Amino acid sequence: MEFVSKRSSSAQLLSIDGSMRRWVLVGIFFVALIMRLLVLIYVGHEPRKFYTYDSDGYERRALNLLHYHVFSSSEYPPFVPDLDRTPIYPGFIAGLYAVFGQAPIVVVLFQIWLGSCTAMLTYALARALRLSYCVGAIAALAVALEPISIMTANRILTETLFTFVLVLSLWLLVSYWRTSNMWMLIGAAISFGCLSLVRPVSQFLPLVLLPLFVGAMWRSAWRKLALAMLVFVVLSMSLTYSWAYRNYRQTGVFTISTIGDVNLLYYRARAVQAAVDGTTQDEAWEKINRRIAHITAQLQLTTAEKTRLQRREALAILSRYPGLTLLMTLKGAVRMVVDPGYTITCSMLDRWSTSFDCFPGKSSMNESGMLQKALDRFRMMSLVQQVTLVWSVLLLVWMYISLAIALVLLFRKRSWLVLALLSVVVLYFIALSAGAEANSRFRIPLVPLLAILAGVGTEQLWRRWQGYAQPRRL
């Protein structure tokens, strides 16, 4: 006698018809939309909830673009050309304000829609990588339900737009590798160029991805491969560095943004200096800032010269204490990867507070004794905040366990393109973002990629469990 069904439950899950698959994806899109709208409903009574440290600067640049047609963070004329930020996100805000009026909720609503579309793009990227429908659906659902992405969509910050453009860029690039459609390649190059003008951290990503063309197109003629690589890197980098040329013409500094230098000094060098002096980070910053202000005034430095001075001072501190610098970098990488979003949950989901921090007066979670304070603060949180943090922790645990399984599985199956593309992009952002400034926000662009890998691992676990649960022949 046999107790063997014609199809296992796993097979049935993977073989549902096209109509049902579409409805599942529509359902995931609306789950993403509703979750983000619920946060808006919960905190939307207080417009200041849409803002955090960087938000006012983005909006000020947008208003200057809209009213004065100048890219500047100055509050009043004369307007000083801005070097800190790249133009697309302020331009995005300015465009929405031009159409709908100066209403921050319009930006938030559009970001909520973009965040929901990112879940669908995650599915599309998984399928372009020739992963199963099940993997794509799991990844899309993870993006839909990821708490930090949900909350950040309700703030005037670059992360939601940046993540959308990143996943779109990768989808276009993989689609070109699969189809050899030149328009896909051109679209990918333009998209990667725009990505760097949303956040400059991605400016070197096209160069990092260039070797993957060889693995993806190894069967193509070498001329076609060379042409594709040339088009991709030249078009993307030309678009990116056209902004650097604008900055050079206006200030004498050839850079797409000085925010990296600011972070290098204000966060990383400051953290190392605080550790050396045994002071708080605010005290360390005051010490560094006094020195820079003194030299700037004494030598009457220009904007370009001051930028070079800041970079030089930061690198001098970091190179003087390599051990502390390495420790600071490792701590930043760990925070970026495992922080469940403590600060944003604490501040965003406190309906009656407009503070940007859990601990007012503390400029950084990278302070001694903060872990115990965080645990004490957790006990005082509302049920909504506690549930959100617990869910975030559980999601991270599932994601990293499934990811580890996926890495082993993809290696055994020699799925080199999937493994290389997702791993290279994730490691690129961790390497460039790890520092004293790193927190859970920096992980948001990686969530779709981590979710795809987690989907691969989860599908494997499901198949293995179904194999054990399947009745055997007697």
Tab-separated table of C-alpha atoms in Angstrom:
chain	number	residue	atom	x	y	z
A	1	MET	CA	0.000	0.000	0.000
A	2	GLU	CA	1.262	3.495	-0.818
A	3	PHE	CA	0.639	6.811	0.909
A	4	VAL	CA	2.089	9.061	-1.788
A	5	SER	CA	0.112	12.023	-3.138
A	6	LYS	CA	0.483	13.010	-6.770
A	7	ARG	CA	1.973	16.337	-5.764
A	8	SER	CA	3.517	17.560	-2.578
A	9	SER	CA	2.278	20.760	-0.989
A	10	SER	CA	5.517	22.420	-2.055
A	11	ALA	CA	4.910	21.527	-5.675
A	12	GLN	CA	1.337	22.780	-5.453
A	13	LEU	CA	2.593	26.087	-4.039
A	14	LEU	CA	5.013	26.502	-6.914
A	15	SER	CA	2.555	25.465	-9.627
A	16	ILE	CA	-0.418	27.727	-8.915
A	17	ASP	CA	-1.806	29.206	-12.110
A	18	GLY	CA	-0.883	32.608	-13.482
A	19	SER	CA	-4.111	34.266	-12.409
A	20	MET	CA	-3.630	33.226	-8.780
A	21	ARG	CA	-0.011	34.350	-8.865
A	22	ARG	CA	-1.053	37.796	-10.032
A	23	TRP	CA	-3.598	38.066	-7.232
A	24	VAL	CA	-0.974	37.080	-4.659
A	25	LEU	CA	1.308	39.837	-5.937
A	26	VAL	CA	-1.545	42.353	-5.905
A	27	GLY	CA	-2.210	41.298	-2.320
A	28	ILE	CA	1.438	41.831	-1.357
A	29	PHE	CA	1.392	45.293	-2.950
A	30	PHE	CA	-1.642	46.278	-0.893
A	31	VAL	CA	-0.112	44.823	2.263
A	32	ALA	CA	2.905	47.092	1.696
A	33	LEU	CA	0.638	50.060	0.976
A	34	ILE	CA	-1.609	49.507	3.988
A	35	MET	CA	1.267	49.000	6.427
A	36	ARG	CA	2.847	52.289	5.383
A	37	LEU	CA	-0.477	54.109	5.466
A	38	LEU	CA	-1.153	52.786	8.978
A	39	VAL	CA	2.000	54.516	10.208
A	40	LEU	CA	0.861	57.727	8.479
A	41	ILE	CA	-2.527	57.497	10.190
A	42	TYR	CA	-0.874	56.789	13.533
A	43	VAL	CA	1.555	59.732	13.508
A	44	GLY	CA	0.143	62.035	10.823
A	45	HIS	CA	-1.607	64.309	13.334
A	46	GLU	CA	1.837	65.847	14.005
A	47	PRO	CA	3.494	67.158	10.788
A	48	ARG	CA	6.900	67.355	12.512
A	49	LYS	CA	6.897	63.552	12.502
A	50	PHE	CA	7.720	63.748	8.799
A	51	TYR	CA	11.039	65.418	9.641
A	52	THR	CA	14.312	64.342	11.180
A	53	TYR	CA	17.860	65.747	11.200
A	54	ASP	CA	18.430	65.832	7.431
A	55	SER	CA	14.854	66.538	6.356
A	56	ASP	CA	14.850	70.317	6.793
A	57	GLY	CA	17.961	70.621	4.638
A	58	TYR	CA	16.418	68.610	1.813
A	59	GLU	CA	13.245	70.694	1.947
A	60	ARG	CA	15.157	73.989	2.057
A	61	ARG	CA	17.087	73.041	-1.075
A	62	ALA	CA	13.818	72.012	-2.732
A	63	LEU	CA	12.183	75.357	-1.916
A	64	ASN	CA	15.190	77.270	-3.223
A	65	LEU	CA	15.006	75.255	-6.431
A	66	LEU	CA	11.289	75.930	-6.702
A	67	HIS	CA	11.260	79.637	-5.914
A	68	TYR	CA	14.743	80.876	-6.869
A	69	HIS	CA	15.951	78.198	-9.327
A	70	VAL	CA	19.172	77.728	-7.365
A	71	PHE	CA	20.568	74.655	-5.593
A	72	SER	CA	21.511	75.999	-2.183
A	73	SER	CA	20.847	75.316	1.481
A	74	SER	CA	20.967	79.022	2.354
A	75	GLU	CA	17.830	80.311	4.058
A	76	TYR	CA	18.071	83.798	2.563
A	77	PRO	CA	19.776	85.497	-0.397
A	78	PRO	CA	22.540	85.685	-1.351
A	79	PHE	CA	22.499	81.936	-1.966
A	80	VAL	CA	25.739	80.010	-1.480
A	81	PRO	CA	26.160	77.068	-3.916
A	82	ASP	CA	25.590	73.802	-2.067
A	83	LEU	CA	28.138	70.979	-2.073
A	84	ASP	CA	26.814	68.752	0.681
A	85	ARG	CA	23.900	67.148	-1.144
A	86	THR	CA	23.151	65.738	-4.575
A	87	PRO	CA	20.250	67.163	-6.590
A	88	ILE	CA	17.699	64.440	-7.308
A	89	TYR	CA	15.950	64.123	-3.936
A	90	PRO	CA	15.537	67.911	-3.452
A	91	GLY	CA	14.414	68.030	-7.090
A	92	PHE	CA	11.930	65.241	-6.366
A	93	ILE	CA	10.462	67.275	-3.486
A	94	ALA	CA	10.454	70.481	-5.545
A	95	GLY	CA	8.571	68.737	-8.364
A	96	LEU	CA	5.876	67.464	-6.014
A	97	TYR	CA	5.555	70.882	-4.368
A	98	ALA	CA	5.264	72.536	-7.781
A	99	VAL	CA	2.356	70.276	-8.731
A	100	PHE	CA	0.539	69.794	-5.420
A	101	GLY	CA	1.631	72.759	-3.303
A	102	GLN	CA	4.001	72.922	-0.352
A	103	ALA	CA	2.584	70.032	1.634
A	104	PRO	CA	5.054	67.527	3.170
A	105	ILE	CA	2.304	64.901	3.344
A	106	VAL	CA	2.367	64.784	-0.482
A	107	VAL	CA	6.030	63.702	-0.368
A	108	VAL	CA	5.188	61.085	2.252
A	109	LEU	CA	2.245	59.710	0.255
A	110	PHE	CA	4.371	59.441	-2.880
A	111	GLN	CA	7.103	57.676	-0.902
A	112	ILE	CA	4.520	55.265	0.481
A	113	TRP	CA	3.590	54.413	-3.094
A	114	LEU	CA	7.276	54.068	-4.072
A	115	GLY	CA	7.935	51.798	-1.097
A	116	SER	CA	5.052	49.557	-2.145
A	117	CYS	CA	6.323	49.490	-5.737
A	118	THR	CA	9.759	48.498	-4.419
A	119	ALA	CA	8.218	45.294	-3.073
A	120	MET	CA	6.985	44.516	-6.600
A	121	LEU	CA	10.347	45.399	-8.122
A	122	THR	CA	11.981	43.013	-5.656
A	123	TYR	CA	9.801	40.238	-7.051
A	124	ALA	CA	10.710	41.298	-10.602
A	125	LEU	CA	14.441	41.267	-9.781
A	126	ALA	CA	14.184	37.775	-8.271
A	127	ARG	CA	12.437	36.499	-11.382
A	128	ALA	CA	14.963	38.208	-13.678
A	129	LEU	CA	17.627	36.273	-11.769
A	130	ARG	CA	15.674	33.129	-12.738
A	131	LEU	CA	14.637	32.355	-9.213
A	132	SER	CA	11.255	30.772	-8.574
A	133	TYR	CA	7.925	32.515	-8.156
A	134	CYS	CA	7.948	31.390	-4.541
A	135	VAL	CA	11.310	33.085	-3.863
A	136	GLY	CA	10.137	36.305	-5.492
A	137	ALA	CA	6.863	36.351	-3.548
A	138	ILE	CA	8.610	35.694	-0.222
A	139	ALA	CA	11.119	38.468	-0.920
A	140	ALA	CA	8.375	40.930	-1.920
A	141	LEU	CA	6.393	40.122	1.228
A	142	ALA	CA	9.484	40.635	3.404
A	143	VAL	CA	10.016	44.079	1.871
A	144	ALA	CA	6.316	44.863	2.362
A	145	LEU	CA	6.489	44.020	6.065
A	146	GLU	CA	9.956	45.337	6.984
A	147	PRO	CA	9.358	47.841	9.828
A	148	ILE	CA	12.237	50.261	9.219
A	149	SER	CA	11.355	50.646	5.539
A	150	ILE	CA	7.723	51.171	6.514
A	151	MET	CA	8.502	53.915	9.027
A	152	THR	CA	11.137	55.653	6.895
A	153	ALA	CA	8.675	55.986	4.013
A	154	ASN	CA	6.817	58.396	6.316
A	155	ARG	CA	9.800	60.705	6.659
A	156	ILE	CA	11.382	63.199	4.294
A	157	LEU	CA	14.534	61.169	3.734
A	158	THR	CA	16.284	59.743	0.688
A	159	GLU	CA	16.097	56.061	1.643
A	160	THR	CA	12.753	55.191	0.035
A	161	LEU	CA	13.556	56.810	-3.326
A	162	PHE	CA	17.119	55.494	-3.247
A	163	THR	CA	16.011	51.908	-2.600
A	164	PHE	CA	13.428	52.085	-5.395
A	165	VAL	CA	16.017	53.361	-7.905
A	166	LEU	CA	18.604	50.792	-6.741
A	167	VAL	CA	16.288	47.815	-7.260
A	168	LEU	CA	15.093	49.283	-10.576
A	169	SER	CA	18.717	49.700	-11.703
A	170	LEU	CA	19.609	46.119	-10.827
A	171	TRP	CA	16.474	44.783	-12.536
A	172	LEU	CA	17.290	46.683	-15.732
A	173	LEU	CA	20.893	45.447	-15.652
A	174	VAL	CA	19.964	41.790	-15.089
A	175	SER	CA	17.259	42.063	-17.754
A	176	TYR	CA	19.914	43.200	-20.220
A	177	TRP	CA	22.157	40.291	-19.286
A	178	ARG	CA	19.247	37.915	-19.915
A	179	THR	CA	17.844	39.467	-23.104
A	180	SER	CA	20.708	41.486	-24.691
A	181	ASN	CA	18.204	44.309	-25.210
A	182	MET	CA	20.325	47.436	-25.656
A	183	TRP	CA	17.560	49.689	-24.327
A	184	MET	CA	17.706	47.766	-21.044
A	185	LEU	CA	21.443	48.468	-20.852
A	186	ILE	CA	20.964	52.171	-21.565
A	187	GLY	CA	18.169	52.309	-18.999
A	188	ALA	CA	20.376	50.577	-16.425
A	189	ALA	CA	23.266	52.989	-17.041
A	190	ILE	CA	21.021	56.051	-16.729
A	191	SER	CA	19.370	54.606	-13.642
A	192	PHE	CA	22.713	53.936	-11.934
A	193	GLY	CA	23.828	57.463	-12.807
A	194	CYS	CA	20.680	58.871	-11.216
A	195	LEU	CA	21.168	56.603	-8.215
A	196	SER	CA	24.420	58.360	-7.351
A	197	LEU	CA	22.642	61.707	-7.580
A	198	VAL	CA	20.122	60.533	-4.998
A	199	ARG	CA	22.838	59.399	-2.576
A	200	PRO	CA	26.535	59.702	-3.491
A	201	VAL	CA	27.520	56.500	-1.679
A	202	SER	CA	26.638	54.565	-4.851
A	203	GLN	CA	28.915	56.531	-7.202
A	204	PHE	CA	31.468	53.711	-7.526
A	205	LEU	CA	28.920	50.906	-7.846
A	206	PRO	CA	28.984	50.785	-11.693
A	207	LEU	CA	32.744	50.184	-11.552
A	208	VAL	CA	32.312	47.453	-8.939
A	209	LEU	CA	29.655	45.741	-11.072
A	210	LEU	CA	31.707	45.915	-14.268
A	211	PRO	CA	33.523	42.542	-13.773
A	212	LEU	CA	30.148	40.807	-13.465
A	213	PHE	CA	29.523	41.541	-17.143
A	214	VAL	CA	32.155	38.935	-17.941
A	215	GLY	CA	30.399	36.268	-15.883
A	216	ALA	CA	26.941	37.191	-17.175
A	217	MET	CA	27.945	37.456	-20.852
A	218	TRP	CA	30.734	34.920	-21.139
A	219	ARG	CA	29.070	33.269	-24.134
A	220	SER	CA	28.849	36.550	-26.064
A	221	ALA	CA	31.405	37.752	-28.569
A	222	TRP	CA	34.151	39.795	-26.964
A	223	ARG	CA	33.265	42.867	-29.025
A	224	LYS	CA	29.685	42.790	-27.778
A	225	LEU	CA	30.920	42.344	-24.206
A	226	ALA	CA	33.389	45.228	-24.524
A	227	LEU	CA	30.761	47.495	-26.061
A	228	ALA	CA	28.248	46.705	-23.292
A	229	MET	CA	30.799	47.406	-20.561
A	230	LEU	CA	31.862	50.637	-22.259
A	231	VAL	CA	28.299	51.917	-22.708
A	232	PHE	CA	27.390	51.044	-19.127
A	233	VAL	CA	30.342	52.639	-17.380
A	234	VAL	CA	30.693	55.713	-19.608
A	235	LEU	CA	27.001	56.617	-19.606
A	236	SER	CA	26.469	56.042	-15.881
A	237	MET	CA	29.669	57.770	-14.760
A	238	SER	CA	29.198	60.685	-17.172
A	239	LEU	CA	25.773	61.377	-15.725
A	240	THR	CA	27.088	61.136	-12.174
A	241	TYR	CA	30.136	63.313	-12.636
A	242	SER	CA	28.353	65.967	-14.628
A	243	TRP	CA	27.235	67.142	-11.177
A	244	ALA	CA	30.821	67.066	-9.939
A	245	TYR	CA	31.730	69.305	-12.876
A	246	ARG	CA	28.927	71.704	-11.883
A	247	ASN	CA	30.366	71.833	-8.365
A	248	TYR	CA	33.855	72.462	-9.707
A	249	ARG	CA	32.661	75.331	-11.880
A	250	GLN	CA	30.877	76.974	-8.967
A	251	THR	CA	33.234	76.312	-6.045
A	252	GLY	CA	36.495	74.882	-7.389
A	253	VAL	CA	35.845	71.475	-5.748
A	254	PHE	CA	35.453	68.508	-8.122
A	255	THR	CA	33.120	66.275	-6.138
A	256	ILE	CA	29.522	65.192	-6.441
A	257	SER	CA	29.076	65.769	-2.703
A	258	THR	CA	31.085	66.730	0.369
A	259	ILE	CA	28.775	64.805	2.693
A	260	GLY	CA	31.332	61.984	2.758
A	261	ASP	CA	33.927	64.375	4.147
A	262	VAL	CA	31.415	65.689	6.674
A	263	ASN	CA	30.642	62.142	7.831
A	264	LEU	CA	34.335	61.292	7.906
A	265	LEU	CA	34.983	64.190	10.266
A	266	TYR	CA	31.732	64.659	12.179
A	267	TYR	CA	31.040	60.984	12.866
A	268	ARG	CA	34.086	58.802	12.337
A	269	ALA	CA	36.939	61.061	13.432
A	270	ARG	CA	34.767	62.411	16.231
A	271	ALA	CA	34.072	58.895	17.560
A	272	VAL	CA	37.765	57.983	17.528
A	273	GLN	CA	38.737	61.294	19.176
A	274	ALA	CA	36.129	60.752	21.899
A	275	ALA	CA	37.539	57.281	22.587
A	276	VAL	CA	41.074	58.660	22.783
A	277	ASP	CA	40.165	61.553	25.082
A	278	GLY	CA	37.652	59.613	27.177
A	279	THR	CA	34.999	62.293	26.552
A	280	THR	CA	31.537	62.370	25.029
A	281	GLN	CA	31.240	62.629	21.269
A	282	ASP	CA	29.766	66.114	21.541
A	283	GLU	CA	32.853	67.273	23.469
A	284	ALA	CA	35.119	65.637	20.905
A	285	TRP	CA	33.278	67.407	18.099
A	286	GLU	CA	33.625	70.787	19.815
A	287	LYS	CA	37.370	70.221	20.068
A	288	ILE	CA	37.715	69.294	16.373
A	289	ASN	CA	35.405	72.072	15.238
A	290	ARG	CA	37.306	74.724	17.189
A	291	ARG	CA	40.542	73.697	15.510
A	292	ILE	CA	39.027	73.795	12.017
A	293	ALA	CA	37.280	77.118	12.655
A	294	HIS	CA	40.544	78.606	13.952
A	295	ILE	CA	42.585	77.466	10.935
A	296	THR	CA	39.860	78.563	8.503
A	297	ALA	CA	39.691	82.052	10.004
A	298	GLN	CA	43.442	82.390	10.366
A	299	LEU	CA	44.232	81.402	6.784
A	300	GLN	CA	40.982	82.807	5.322
A	301	LEU	CA	40.306	79.549	3.498
A	302	THR	CA	37.945	79.283	0.559
A	303	THR	CA	35.180	76.653	0.407
A	304	ALA	CA	37.419	74.300	-1.547
A	305	GLU	CA	40.321	74.785	0.856
A	306	LYS	CA	38.102	74.239	3.896
A	307	THR	CA	36.775	71.001	2.391
A	308	ARG	CA	40.322	69.754	1.879
A	309	LEU	CA	41.215	70.801	5.445
A	310	GLN	CA	38.283	68.826	6.893
A	311	ARG	CA	39.265	65.733	4.955
A	312	ARG	CA	42.914	66.112	5.995
A	313	GLU	CA	42.058	66.547	9.683
A	314	ALA	CA	39.722	63.545	9.672
A	315	LEU	CA	42.233	61.266	7.956
A	316	ALA	CA	44.977	62.427	10.334
A	317	ILE	CA	42.917	61.383	13.375
A	318	LEU	CA	41.890	58.049	11.844
A	319	SER	CA	45.412	57.138	10.692
A	320	ARG	CA	46.903	58.129	14.056
A	321	TYR	CA	44.749	55.546	15.860
A	322	PRO	CA	44.288	52.593	13.450
A	323	GLY	CA	43.116	50.189	16.143
A	324	LEU	CA	40.346	52.467	17.358
A	325	THR	CA	39.437	53.273	13.756
A	326	LEU	CA	39.058	49.578	12.944
A	327	LEU	CA	36.994	49.005	16.084
A	328	MET	CA	34.746	51.970	15.246
A	329	THR	CA	34.262	50.632	11.702
A	330	LEU	CA	33.399	47.131	12.897
A	331	LYS	CA	30.904	48.492	15.416
A	332	GLY	CA	29.299	50.530	12.652
A	333	ALA	CA	29.016	47.490	10.396
A	334	VAL	CA	27.403	45.472	13.196
A	335	ARG	CA	24.919	48.272	13.947
A	336	MET	CA	24.047	48.578	10.286
A	337	VAL	CA	23.396	44.846	9.961
A	338	VAL	CA	21.652	43.969	13.244
A	339	ASP	CA	20.120	47.161	14.669
A	340	PRO	CA	16.346	46.469	14.703
A	341	GLY	CA	15.578	50.166	14.285
A	342	TYR	CA	15.570	51.160	17.926
A	343	THR	CA	15.920	54.910	17.462
A	344	ILE	CA	13.370	55.329	14.682
A	345	THR	CA	10.852	53.113	16.479
A	346	CYS	CA	11.375	55.006	19.711
A	347	SER	CA	11.012	58.449	18.123
A	348	MET	CA	8.661	57.833	15.178
A	349	LEU	CA	6.053	55.764	17.012
A	350	ASP	CA	5.897	57.986	20.076
A	351	ARG	CA	2.764	59.863	19.041
A	352	TRP	CA	3.255	62.778	21.411
A	353	SER	CA	6.966	63.484	20.977
A	354	THR	CA	8.644	65.405	18.165
A	355	SER	CA	12.176	64.581	19.321
A	356	PHE	CA	14.456	62.910	16.791
A	357	ASP	CA	16.189	60.841	19.483
A	358	CYS	CA	15.266	58.332	22.152
A	359	PHE	CA	17.649	60.049	24.533
A	360	PRO	CA	17.546	63.837	24.058
A	361	GLY	CA	20.972	65.363	24.618
A	362	LYS	CA	22.766	62.307	23.259
A	363	SER	CA	23.911	62.879	19.717
A	364	SER	CA	24.735	59.244	19.058
A	365	MET	CA	23.734	55.728	20.041
A	366	ASN	CA	27.466	55.010	19.848
A	367	GLU	CA	28.002	56.047	23.476
A	368	SER	CA	29.098	53.948	26.439
A	369	GLY	CA	26.240	52.606	28.564
A	370	MET	CA	23.650	53.124	25.827
A	371	LEU	CA	22.701	49.427	25.680
A	372	GLN	CA	21.478	49.374	29.277
A	373	LYS	CA	19.660	52.672	28.752
A	374	ALA	CA	18.035	51.232	25.637
A	375	LEU	CA	16.793	48.195	27.575
A	376	ASP	CA	15.418	50.425	30.317
A	377	ARG	CA	13.743	52.656	27.742
A	378	PHE	CA	12.162	49.612	26.060
A	379	ARG	CA	10.206	48.821	29.227
A	380	MET	CA	8.704	52.312	29.115
A	381	MET	CA	7.640	52.125	25.456
A	382	SER	CA	4.076	51.788	24.255
A	383	LEU	CA	2.753	48.409	23.136
A	384	VAL	CA	2.941	49.525	19.483
A	385	GLN	CA	6.628	50.364	19.845
A	386	GLN	CA	7.433	47.123	21.661
A	387	VAL	CA	5.590	44.969	19.123
A	388	THR	CA	7.346	46.774	16.250
A	389	LEU	CA	10.792	46.167	17.748
A	390	VAL	CA	10.051	42.515	18.519
A	391	TRP	CA	8.752	41.997	14.976
A	392	SER	CA	11.861	43.673	13.561
A	393	VAL	CA	14.124	41.379	15.600
A	394	LEU	CA	12.210	38.266	14.520
A	395	LEU	CA	12.343	39.345	10.877
A	396	LEU	CA	16.106	39.868	11.117
A	397	VAL	CA	16.611	36.453	12.728
A	398	TRP	CA	14.572	34.763	9.978
A	399	MET	CA	16.332	36.733	7.277
A	400	TYR	CA	19.883	35.941	8.370
A	401	ILE	CA	19.243	32.257	9.065
A	402	SER	CA	17.597	31.863	5.661
A	403	LEU	CA	20.352	33.923	4.048
A	404	ALA	CA	23.045	31.605	5.421
A	405	ILE	CA	21.190	28.600	3.979
A	406	ALA	CA	20.833	30.411	0.648
A	407	LEU	CA	24.548	31.152	0.397
A	408	VAL	CA	25.411	27.470	0.874
A	409	LEU	CA	22.708	26.358	-1.569
A	410	LEU	CA	23.659	28.839	-4.289
A	411	PHE	CA	27.320	27.890	-3.908
A	412	ARG	CA	26.523	24.193	-4.261
A	413	LYS	CA	24.331	24.842	-7.297
A	414	ARG	CA	26.998	27.125	-8.776
A	415	SER	CA	24.499	29.929	-9.235
A	416	TRP	CA	27.397	32.321	-9.547
A	417	LEU	CA	25.557	35.292	-11.050
A	418	VAL	CA	22.889	35.405	-8.342
A	419	LEU	CA	25.457	34.859	-5.624
A	420	ALA	CA	27.936	37.396	-6.986
A	421	LEU	CA	25.482	40.182	-7.840
A	422	LEU	CA	23.587	40.191	-4.544
A	423	SER	CA	26.685	39.620	-2.390
A	424	VAL	CA	28.791	42.264	-4.150
A	425	VAL	CA	26.116	44.956	-3.827
A	426	VAL	CA	25.439	44.148	-0.163
A	427	LEU	CA	29.137	44.104	0.737
A	428	TYR	CA	29.753	47.304	-1.226
A	429	PHE	CA	27.243	49.265	0.830
A	430	ILE	CA	28.358	47.754	4.124
A	431	ALA	CA	32.008	48.567	3.373
A	432	LEU	CA	31.310	52.186	2.421
A	433	SER	CA	28.668	52.873	5.074
A	434	ALA	CA	30.229	51.220	8.120
A	435	GLY	CA	31.319	53.888	10.567
A	436	ALA	CA	30.182	55.763	13.623
A	437	GLU	CA	27.265	57.208	11.619
A	438	ALA	CA	25.909	53.765	10.614
A	439	ASN	CA	22.502	52.683	11.884
A	440	SER	CA	19.478	50.717	10.748
A	441	ARG	CA	18.546	53.372	8.147
A	442	PHE	CA	21.649	52.444	6.171
A	443	ARG	CA	20.351	48.874	5.831
A	444	ILE	CA	17.123	49.877	4.058
A	445	PRO	CA	18.555	49.746	0.490
A	446	LEU	CA	19.890	46.257	1.226
A	447	VAL	CA	16.585	44.840	2.452
A	448	PRO	CA	15.300	43.786	-1.022
A	449	LEU	CA	18.587	42.013	-1.786
A	450	LEU	CA	18.743	40.318	1.609
A	451	ALA	CA	15.074	39.371	1.217
A	452	ILE	CA	15.762	37.650	-2.126
A	453	LEU	CA	18.538	35.588	-0.554
A	454	ALA	CA	16.299	34.854	2.442
A	455	GLY	CA	13.593	33.754	0.001
A	456	VAL	CA	15.992	31.230	-1.532
A	457	GLY	CA	16.837	29.843	1.905
A	458	THR	CA	13.198	29.759	3.027
A	459	GLU	CA	12.130	27.879	-0.106
A	460	GLN	CA	14.862	25.328	0.537
A	461	LEU	CA	13.730	24.906	4.154
A	462	TRP	CA	10.137	24.478	2.977
A	463	ARG	CA	11.111	21.830	0.437
A	464	ARG	CA	13.221	19.992	3.001
A	465	TRP	CA	10.402	20.062	5.544
A	466	GLN	CA	7.944	18.799	2.925
A	467	GLY	CA	10.358	16.001	2.114
A	468	TYR	CA	10.464	14.921	5.769
A	469	ALA	CA	6.699	15.315	6.158
A	470	GLN	CA	5.899	13.304	3.002
A	471	PRO	CA	4.559	9.817	3.923
A	472	ARG	CA	6.869	7.005	2.864
A	473	ARG	CA	6.029	3.822	1.088
A	474	LEU	CA	5.082	0.925	3.321
